[in-house]
Amino acid sequence: MKKTYKKDINMFKKDFPYFQNSNTIYLDNAASTQKPKCVIDSQVEYYEKYCANIHRSSFSHANKATKNYENTRKILKNFINARCIEEIIFTKGVTESINFIASSYAKEFKTVIISSLEHHSNIVPWHMQGRELNRGLEVVSCDDNLNFNMQHFEELLKQNPKSFVSITHISNAFGKIHDIKSIIHLAHKYKAVVMIDAAQSLAHFKVDMQELEVDFFVMSGHKTFAPTGLGAIYIKKEHLKNVQAYQTGGATIHEVDYNSSTLLNSPYKFEAGTQNIVGVIGFSKALEYILSIGYEKIETIENDLYIYLDEELRKLDDIIFYNDINKAIGSRSFNFKNIFHDDIAILLDKMNIALRVGHHCAQPIMKHLNIKGTIRVSLAFYNDKNDIDKLIKALKKALSILKK
Ligand code: PLP
């Protein structure tokens, strides 16, 4: 069948069926990205042509499913420059990955250090261990532009050597980028172990495990143009022997009798039960798609767009920002004086603008700023200036209605 594209969509959006089927201006990429056709096709192909479980049966479709699943591990290993496939474990997403590491490994650490910009997924698992501020949990302060306070971080590391540091790379709520290379380097000086919440990273940046020398790196598929319900953890090889399996059961097992069980080695011992096979296969297509465009191009497009977004938003009356755009990408958060953000979202939705308002699963920083939440525009490389112009036009209209 001949492909029909909407004439007015850019060359990248043409790769995403969502934009051919919808007039929505999609600006909620920090929540989840759209999926390119190659990812969707791989899902359909699996279900229609070789649907079978992996690592179990030996008929040809089962072997093909296993091969494609394991091929994603290799592709991701190369993508992030891990040393070996044992270091790559698939999970449901970043939330599960952090819960896994928190409950099976990091619980042994007396102190966990996080930043002020963490998502609830990197706060609540620590509370579930009974940790509170200054009682097993320390929070690095930030300045008025939400920049990470490196001096405070060093003080906390000095006071709490051999801590577990768990810090987001990019704030989903405000777009602030943490200088994770310096954070990891400093943490290691004080014998800390570091986990980076990279939920927002792969859609925007190239990352390299050897360059970062990070201990744990948790990634999200659905925020990286891949299917939902899929994530991955990189665990530095040195730590594999100390990480306990978070769940056990089928597929993790070397030998079982009624008295005891022995587990396989990583990565299999960490992937209990039937996995999100189709999601993992789709992830490889998303990673290949990113490589076909190249991070250099993605970063250039996004930086230009982010600056344009900021410039255009600044022209609006009574806009309130909470940070500058220095060392920030993707998400831009704001409010308007005396306007409730939920009202903006309702009106924008009627004008086909999709964005998120509220606390963005980051209530502590909202409380610190003394606000209930923000209006958040979050960009991906397939957005363009036309999207931003339409957003601004819609915001102007919404504001004129709400100010009446
Ligand atoms: N951490 C950050 C910074 C996020 O932005 C998100 C999702 O918004 C999460 C964690 C949770 O990720 P997932 O949906 O993969 O569980």
Short mmCIF file of C-alpha atoms and ligand atoms in Angstrom, two decimals:
data_model
loop_
_atom_site.label_atom_id
_atom_site.label_comp_id
_atom_site.label_asym_id
_atom_site.label_seq_id
_atom_site.Cartn_x
_atom_site.Cartn_y
_atom_site.Cartn_z
CA MET A 1 0.00 0.00 0.00
CA LYS A 2 1.27 3.46 -0.88
CA LYS A 3 2.28 5.52 2.15
CA THR A 4 0.39 8.76 2.59
CA TYR A 5 2.08 11.42 4.67
CA LYS A 6 0.65 14.63 5.91
CA LYS A 7 2.37 17.25 3.75
CA ASP A 8 3.10 19.67 6.57
CA ILE A 9 5.02 17.36 8.92
CA ASN A 10 8.79 17.47 9.12
CA MET A 11 11.14 14.71 7.89
CA PHE A 12 11.46 13.12 11.34
CA LYS A 13 7.75 13.10 12.12
CA LYS A 14 7.27 11.18 8.89
CA ASP A 15 8.95 8.24 10.65
CA PHE A 16 6.29 8.29 13.38
CA PRO A 17 2.77 7.05 12.48
CA TYR A 18 1.33 9.02 15.42
CA PHE A 19 2.01 12.28 13.59
CA GLN A 20 0.37 11.01 10.42
CA ASN A 21 -2.77 10.05 12.31
CA SER A 22 -3.10 13.01 14.59
CA ASN A 23 -3.06 16.78 14.55
CA THR A 24 -1.85 16.88 18.13
CA ILE A 25 1.17 19.01 18.87
CA TYR A 26 2.93 16.54 21.11
CA LEU A 27 4.99 18.27 23.79
CA ASP A 28 4.93 15.62 26.52
CA ASN A 29 8.06 13.73 25.59
CA ALA A 30 9.45 13.63 29.14
CA ALA A 31 6.41 11.51 30.07
CA SER A 32 6.77 9.21 27.07
CA THR A 33 8.04 9.58 23.53
CA GLN A 34 6.25 8.58 20.35
CA LYS A 35 7.38 5.39 18.62
CA PRO A 36 8.83 5.25 15.09
CA LYS A 37 7.31 2.93 12.50
CA CYS A 38 10.31 0.56 12.65
CA VAL A 39 9.59 -0.04 16.36
CA ILE A 40 5.87 -0.60 15.78
CA ASP A 41 6.56 -2.88 12.81
CA SER A 42 8.88 -5.02 14.92
CA GLN A 43 6.06 -5.53 17.46
CA VAL A 44 3.59 -6.55 14.78
CA GLU A 45 6.15 -8.81 13.11
CA TYR A 46 6.85 -10.64 16.39
CA TYR A 47 3.17 -11.19 17.17
CA GLU A 48 2.19 -12.07 13.61
CA LYS A 49 5.16 -14.13 12.49
CA TYR A 50 7.20 -15.72 15.29
CA CYS A 51 5.38 -15.24 18.59
CA ALA A 52 7.00 -17.63 21.10
CA ASN A 53 8.61 -17.56 24.53
CA ILE A 54 12.38 -17.14 24.89
CA HIS A 55 15.14 -19.15 26.62
CA ARG A 56 12.93 -22.23 26.85
CA SER A 57 11.69 -24.10 23.80
CA SER A 58 13.93 -25.05 20.92
CA PHE A 59 11.62 -24.84 17.88
CA SER A 60 12.63 -22.35 15.24
CA HIS A 61 10.29 -19.48 16.18
CA ALA A 62 11.33 -19.75 19.83
CA ASN A 63 14.96 -19.63 18.72
CA LYS A 64 14.29 -16.58 16.56
CA ALA A 65 12.54 -14.80 19.46
CA THR A 66 15.48 -15.62 21.78
CA LYS A 67 17.99 -14.46 19.16
CA ASN A 68 16.25 -11.13 18.63
CA TYR A 69 15.81 -10.57 22.38
CA GLU A 70 19.48 -11.31 23.05
CA ASN A 71 20.51 -9.22 20.08
CA THR A 72 18.99 -6.19 21.84
CA ARG A 73 21.28 -6.86 24.78
CA LYS A 74 24.28 -6.74 22.44
CA ILE A 75 23.01 -3.59 20.73
CA LEU A 76 22.40 -1.84 24.06
CA LYS A 77 25.79 -2.97 25.36
CA ASN A 78 27.48 -1.35 22.35
CA PHE A 79 25.15 1.65 22.44
CA ILE A 80 26.22 2.62 25.98
CA ASN A 81 29.71 1.13 25.68
CA ALA A 82 29.36 -1.44 28.45
CA ARG A 83 32.10 -4.06 28.67
CA CYS A 84 30.03 -7.23 28.39
CA ILE A 85 26.45 -8.44 28.03
CA GLU A 86 26.42 -9.66 31.66
CA GLU A 87 26.27 -5.97 32.61
CA ILE A 88 22.92 -5.43 30.83
CA ILE A 89 19.69 -6.49 32.57
CA PHE A 90 16.20 -5.84 31.23
CA THR A 91 13.49 -4.59 33.59
CA LYS A 92 10.04 -3.01 33.36
CA GLY A 93 11.48 0.49 33.48
CA VAL A 94 13.39 2.93 35.63
CA THR A 95 10.99 2.58 38.57
CA GLU A 96 11.50 -1.16 38.74
CA SER A 97 15.25 -0.79 38.22
CA ILE A 98 15.62 1.62 41.16
CA ASN A 99 13.42 -0.56 43.38
CA PHE A 100 15.52 -3.56 42.39
CA ILE A 101 18.85 -1.98 43.24
CA ALA A 102 17.49 -0.24 46.36
CA SER A 103 16.04 -3.39 47.85
CA SER A 104 18.60 -5.95 46.77
CA TYR A 105 21.86 -4.07 47.05
CA ALA A 106 21.76 -0.50 48.35
CA LYS A 107 19.87 -1.37 51.52
CA GLU A 108 23.23 -2.35 53.02
CA PHE A 109 24.49 1.23 52.79
CA LYS A 110 24.09 3.41 55.87
CA THR A 111 23.47 6.56 53.85
CA VAL A 112 21.85 7.24 50.50
CA ILE A 113 22.50 10.63 48.90
CA ILE A 114 20.06 12.02 46.31
CA SER A 115 19.63 15.42 44.63
CA SER A 116 16.80 17.93 45.13
CA LEU A 117 15.47 17.28 41.63
CA GLU A 118 14.65 13.59 41.92
CA HIS A 119 11.57 11.90 40.50
CA HIS A 120 9.43 10.08 43.11
CA SER A 121 10.85 6.83 41.72
CA ASN A 122 14.19 7.80 43.23
CA ILE A 123 12.73 8.97 46.55
CA VAL A 124 9.92 6.61 47.55
CA PRO A 125 11.98 3.36 47.35
CA TRP A 126 14.32 4.88 49.97
CA HIS A 127 11.40 5.88 52.21
CA MET A 128 10.13 2.30 51.95
CA GLN A 129 13.37 1.28 53.66
CA GLY A 130 12.47 3.56 56.56
CA ARG A 131 14.95 6.23 55.59
CA GLU A 132 14.13 9.87 56.29
CA LEU A 133 15.95 13.12 55.72
CA ASN A 134 19.11 13.10 57.87
CA ARG A 135 18.31 9.54 58.95
CA GLY A 136 19.78 7.42 56.21
CA LEU A 137 18.79 9.81 53.43
CA GLU A 138 20.64 13.01 52.52
CA VAL A 139 19.59 15.53 49.89
CA VAL A 140 22.05 17.72 48.02
CA SER A 141 20.81 21.31 47.90
CA CYS A 142 20.45 23.36 44.73
CA ASP A 143 20.78 27.07 44.00
CA ASP A 144 18.13 29.51 42.78
CA ASN A 145 18.56 28.20 39.25
CA LEU A 146 18.17 24.59 40.44
CA ASN A 147 21.87 23.88 39.86
CA PHE A 148 23.32 20.99 41.86
CA ASN A 149 25.40 22.24 44.81
CA MET A 150 28.71 20.41 44.36
CA GLN A 151 30.13 21.89 47.58
CA HIS A 152 27.23 20.60 49.63
CA PHE A 153 27.59 17.22 47.90
CA GLU A 154 31.23 17.02 48.94
CA GLU A 155 30.33 17.92 52.54
CA LEU A 156 27.76 15.12 52.60
CA LEU A 157 30.26 12.66 51.14
CA LYS A 158 32.87 13.69 53.73
CA GLN A 159 30.37 13.23 56.56
CA ASN A 160 29.10 9.94 55.11
CA PRO A 161 31.92 8.08 53.37
CA LYS A 162 31.01 4.84 51.53
CA SER A 163 27.49 6.09 50.81
CA PHE A 164 25.17 5.05 48.01
CA VAL A 165 24.64 8.01 45.68
CA SER A 166 21.51 7.91 43.51
CA ILE A 167 21.09 10.91 41.27
CA THR A 168 19.13 11.78 38.17
CA HIS A 169 21.01 12.77 35.03
CA ILE A 170 18.32 15.11 33.66
CA SER A 171 15.45 16.50 35.72
CA ASN A 172 12.17 15.46 34.12
CA ALA A 173 10.42 18.44 35.72
CA PHE A 174 12.84 21.27 34.90
CA GLY A 175 15.23 19.90 32.28
CA LYS A 176 18.32 20.65 34.40
CA ILE A 177 21.29 18.47 33.47
CA HIS A 178 23.46 17.22 36.31
CA ASP A 179 27.15 17.02 35.56
CA ILE A 180 27.16 13.30 36.25
CA LYS A 181 30.78 12.79 35.25
CA SER A 182 31.97 15.16 38.00
CA ILE A 183 29.39 13.79 40.46
CA ILE A 184 30.56 10.21 39.89
CA HIS A 185 34.22 11.20 40.08
CA LEU A 186 33.75 13.06 43.38
CA ALA A 187 31.60 10.28 44.85
CA HIS A 188 34.25 7.69 44.04
CA LYS A 189 36.87 9.81 45.81
CA TYR A 190 34.86 9.19 48.99
CA LYS A 191 34.39 5.48 48.19
CA ALA A 192 30.71 5.91 47.38
CA VAL A 193 28.86 3.75 44.86
CA VAL A 194 26.82 5.65 42.28
CA MET A 195 23.56 4.93 40.51
CA ILE A 196 22.39 7.34 37.81
CA ASP A 197 18.69 7.65 36.97
CA ALA A 198 19.00 8.01 33.22
CA ALA A 199 15.25 7.93 32.49
CA GLN A 200 15.55 11.12 30.45
CA SER A 201 19.05 10.62 29.04
CA LEU A 202 19.03 8.37 25.98
CA ALA A 203 16.48 10.45 24.09
CA HIS A 204 18.86 13.42 24.22
CA PHE A 205 22.47 12.37 24.82
CA LYS A 206 25.11 9.84 23.97
CA VAL A 207 26.30 8.10 27.13
CA ASP A 208 29.41 6.03 27.60
CA MET A 209 29.80 3.71 30.58
CA GLN A 210 33.60 3.58 30.30
CA GLU A 211 33.90 7.35 30.21
CA LEU A 212 31.46 7.82 33.11
CA GLU A 213 32.85 4.94 35.19
CA VAL A 214 29.41 4.70 36.78
CA ASP A 215 28.38 1.75 38.96
CA PHE A 216 24.67 1.49 38.08
CA PHE A 217 22.89 3.23 35.21
CA VAL A 218 19.11 2.81 34.87
CA MET A 219 17.39 3.45 31.54
CA SER A 220 13.84 3.73 30.25
CA GLY A 221 12.64 2.28 26.94
CA HIS A 222 9.42 4.21 26.58
CA LYS A 223 11.16 7.58 26.99
CA THR A 224 13.61 6.50 24.27
CA PHE A 225 11.15 5.87 21.40
CA ALA A 226 10.73 2.20 22.44
CA PRO A 227 7.65 0.38 23.79
CA THR A 228 6.26 0.90 27.28
CA GLY A 229 6.91 -1.50 30.16
CA LEU A 230 10.55 -1.84 29.30
CA GLY A 231 13.78 -0.58 30.81
CA ALA A 232 17.32 -1.73 31.44
CA ILE A 233 20.00 -1.53 34.10
CA TYR A 234 23.69 -1.40 33.47
CA ILE A 235 25.51 -2.96 36.43
CA LYS A 236 29.28 -2.58 36.40
CA LYS A 237 30.78 -6.06 36.33
CA GLU A 238 32.56 -5.64 39.68
CA HIS A 239 29.19 -5.30 41.45
CA LEU A 240 27.41 -8.26 39.85
CA LYS A 241 28.49 -10.71 42.54
CA ASN A 242 27.10 -8.46 45.29
CA VAL A 243 23.71 -7.74 43.74
CA GLN A 244 21.04 -10.15 44.93
CA ALA A 245 18.25 -11.24 42.56
CA TYR A 246 15.23 -9.03 43.26
CA GLN A 247 12.76 -11.64 42.08
CA THR A 248 13.39 -15.32 41.34
CA GLY A 249 11.55 -18.11 39.55
CA GLY A 250 11.43 -19.45 36.05
CA ALA A 251 14.35 -18.67 33.75
CA THR A 252 16.71 -17.62 36.56
CA ILE A 253 17.46 -21.15 37.66
CA HIS A 254 20.48 -23.40 37.34
CA GLU A 255 19.24 -26.26 39.56
CA VAL A 256 16.22 -26.72 41.86
CA ASP A 257 15.12 -29.41 44.28
CA TYR A 258 12.71 -29.19 47.21
CA ASN A 259 15.47 -28.08 49.56
CA SER A 260 17.23 -25.40 47.59
CA SER A 261 17.84 -23.65 44.28
CA THR A 262 20.91 -22.32 42.55
CA LEU A 263 20.73 -19.42 40.15
CA LEU A 264 22.27 -18.83 36.76
CA ASN A 265 24.79 -16.07 36.27
CA SER A 266 23.94 -12.52 35.23
CA PRO A 267 21.98 -11.39 33.26
CA TYR A 268 19.64 -14.40 33.42
CA LYS A 269 19.50 -14.66 37.20
CA PHE A 270 18.01 -11.14 37.27
CA GLU A 271 15.30 -11.69 34.64
CA ALA A 272 12.71 -13.87 36.38
CA GLY A 273 9.57 -15.02 34.58
CA THR A 274 8.54 -14.35 31.01
CA GLN A 275 9.99 -11.03 29.98
CA ASN A 276 8.60 -8.19 27.88
CA ILE A 277 9.98 -9.94 24.79
CA VAL A 278 8.31 -7.74 22.23
CA GLY A 279 9.30 -4.61 24.15
CA VAL A 280 12.94 -5.66 24.25
CA ILE A 281 12.91 -6.43 20.52
CA GLY A 282 11.35 -3.01 19.87
CA PHE A 283 14.04 -1.36 22.00
CA SER A 284 16.74 -2.55 19.59
CA LYS A 285 14.87 -0.92 16.71
CA ALA A 286 14.56 2.34 18.66
CA LEU A 287 18.30 2.34 19.40
CA GLU A 288 19.13 1.62 15.74
CA TYR A 289 16.77 4.41 14.75
CA ILE A 290 18.57 6.86 17.06
CA LEU A 291 21.91 5.79 15.59
CA SER A 292 20.60 6.31 12.06
CA ILE A 293 19.92 9.95 12.92
CA GLY A 294 22.94 10.44 15.17
CA TYR A 295 23.22 12.17 18.53
CA GLU A 296 25.11 15.09 17.01
CA LYS A 297 22.08 15.99 14.92
CA ILE A 298 19.65 15.29 17.76
CA GLU A 299 21.56 17.55 20.14
CA THR A 300 21.85 20.38 17.62
CA ILE A 301 18.15 20.28 16.79
CA GLU A 302 17.12 20.10 20.44
CA ASN A 303 19.43 22.87 21.61
CA ASP A 304 18.16 25.24 18.91
CA LEU A 305 14.58 24.35 19.66
CA TYR A 306 15.01 24.69 23.42
CA ILE A 307 16.45 28.20 23.01
CA TYR A 308 13.63 29.15 20.62
CA LEU A 309 11.04 27.81 23.08
CA ASP A 310 12.55 29.86 25.90
CA GLU A 311 12.73 33.03 23.79
CA GLU A 312 9.11 32.72 22.67
CA LEU A 313 7.80 31.88 26.16
CA ARG A 314 9.63 34.90 27.61
CA LYS A 315 7.56 37.19 25.37
CA LEU A 316 4.38 36.14 27.22
CA ASP A 317 3.13 38.44 29.99
CA ASP A 318 3.31 37.32 33.61
CA ILE A 319 5.27 34.14 32.90
CA ILE A 320 7.20 32.71 35.85
CA PHE A 321 10.22 30.43 35.36
CA TYR A 322 12.04 28.52 38.09
CA ASN A 323 15.39 28.07 36.40
CA ASP A 324 17.47 29.40 33.54
CA ILE A 325 18.23 27.29 30.48
CA ASN A 326 21.92 27.00 31.20
CA LYS A 327 22.77 23.26 31.32
CA ALA A 328 19.20 22.20 30.63
CA ILE A 329 17.46 20.26 27.88
CA GLY A 330 14.09 18.74 27.00
CA SER A 331 11.73 20.03 29.68
CA ARG A 332 10.87 23.71 30.30
CA SER A 333 8.62 24.40 33.28
CA PHE A 334 6.73 27.60 34.03
CA ASN A 335 3.55 29.17 35.41
CA PHE A 336 1.59 32.35 34.82
CA LYS A 337 0.87 34.80 37.63
CA ASN A 338 -2.58 34.16 39.14
CA ILE A 339 -3.43 31.38 36.66
CA PHE A 340 -3.97 27.79 37.80
CA HIS A 341 -1.92 25.43 35.61
CA ASP A 342 -4.74 22.86 35.36
CA ASP A 343 -6.93 25.45 33.63
CA ILE A 344 -4.22 26.00 31.02
CA ALA A 345 -3.99 22.24 30.37
CA ILE A 346 -7.75 21.91 29.85
CA LEU A 347 -7.84 24.78 27.33
CA LEU A 348 -4.68 23.65 25.53
CA ASP A 349 -6.05 20.16 25.12
CA LYS A 350 -9.06 21.63 23.31
CA MET A 351 -6.56 23.28 20.93
CA ASN A 352 -4.74 19.93 20.33
CA ILE A 353 -1.69 20.77 22.39
CA ALA A 354 -0.47 17.87 24.51
CA LEU A 355 1.66 18.80 27.49
CA ARG A 356 1.71 18.00 31.19
CA VAL A 357 0.82 20.16 34.15
CA GLY A 358 1.21 19.36 37.85
CA HIS A 359 4.06 18.19 40.05
CA HIS A 360 5.57 15.82 37.43
CA CYS A 361 6.25 13.18 40.14
CA ALA A 362 8.62 15.62 41.80
CA GLN A 363 6.65 16.98 44.75
CA PRO A 364 9.63 17.72 47.04
CA ILE A 365 11.14 20.27 44.64
CA MET A 366 7.69 21.78 44.03
CA LYS A 367 7.30 22.18 47.81
CA HIS A 368 10.76 23.75 48.00
CA LEU A 369 9.63 26.27 45.36
CA ASN A 370 6.36 26.76 47.22
CA ILE A 371 4.21 25.82 44.23
CA LYS A 372 1.73 23.05 43.53
CA GLY A 373 3.18 22.35 40.11
CA THR A 374 4.08 23.80 36.75
CA ILE A 375 3.13 23.78 33.10
CA ARG A 376 5.77 21.62 31.43
CA VAL A 377 6.68 21.59 27.76
CA SER A 378 9.02 18.71 26.98
CA LEU A 379 10.67 18.42 23.59
CA ALA A 380 12.08 15.66 21.42
CA PHE A 381 14.16 16.00 18.26
CA TYR A 382 11.05 15.54 16.07
CA ASN A 383 9.44 18.71 17.40
CA ASP A 384 9.97 21.88 15.40
CA LYS A 385 9.48 25.63 15.52
CA ASN A 386 6.05 25.23 14.01
CA ASP A 387 5.03 23.22 17.12
CA ILE A 388 6.34 25.97 19.36
CA ASP A 389 4.56 28.69 17.36
CA LYS A 390 1.30 26.76 17.72
CA LEU A 391 1.91 26.31 21.44
CA ILE A 392 2.51 30.03 21.91
CA LYS A 393 -0.61 30.92 19.92
CA ALA A 394 -2.65 28.48 22.05
CA LEU A 395 -1.15 29.80 25.29
CA LYS A 396 -2.04 33.37 24.26
CA LYS A 397 -5.60 32.32 23.55
CA ALA A 398 -5.91 30.37 26.84
CA LEU A 399 -4.50 33.31 28.79
CA SER A 400 -6.91 35.76 27.14
CA ILE A 401 -9.83 33.48 28.14
CA LEU A 402 -8.59 32.95 31.71
CA LYS A 403 -7.79 36.61 32.32
CA LYS A 404 -11.29 37.78 31.34
N1 PLP B 1 13.06 9.00 36.79
C1 PLP B 1 12.82 10.05 36.00
C2 PLP B 1 13.79 11.20 35.99
C3 PLP B 1 11.70 10.07 35.19
O1 PLP B 1 11.46 11.10 34.39
C4 PLP B 1 10.81 8.97 35.22
C5 PLP B 1 9.55 9.00 34.42
O2 PLP B 1 8.98 10.04 34.24
C6 PLP B 1 11.11 7.88 36.03
C7 PLP B 1 12.24 7.92 36.80
C8 PLP B 1 10.26 6.64 36.00
O3 PLP B 1 10.54 5.96 34.81
P1 PLP B 1 9.70 4.70 34.27
O4 PLP B 1 8.45 5.25 33.69
O5 PLP B 1 10.61 4.08 33.25
O6 PLP B 1 9.47 3.81 35.44
#
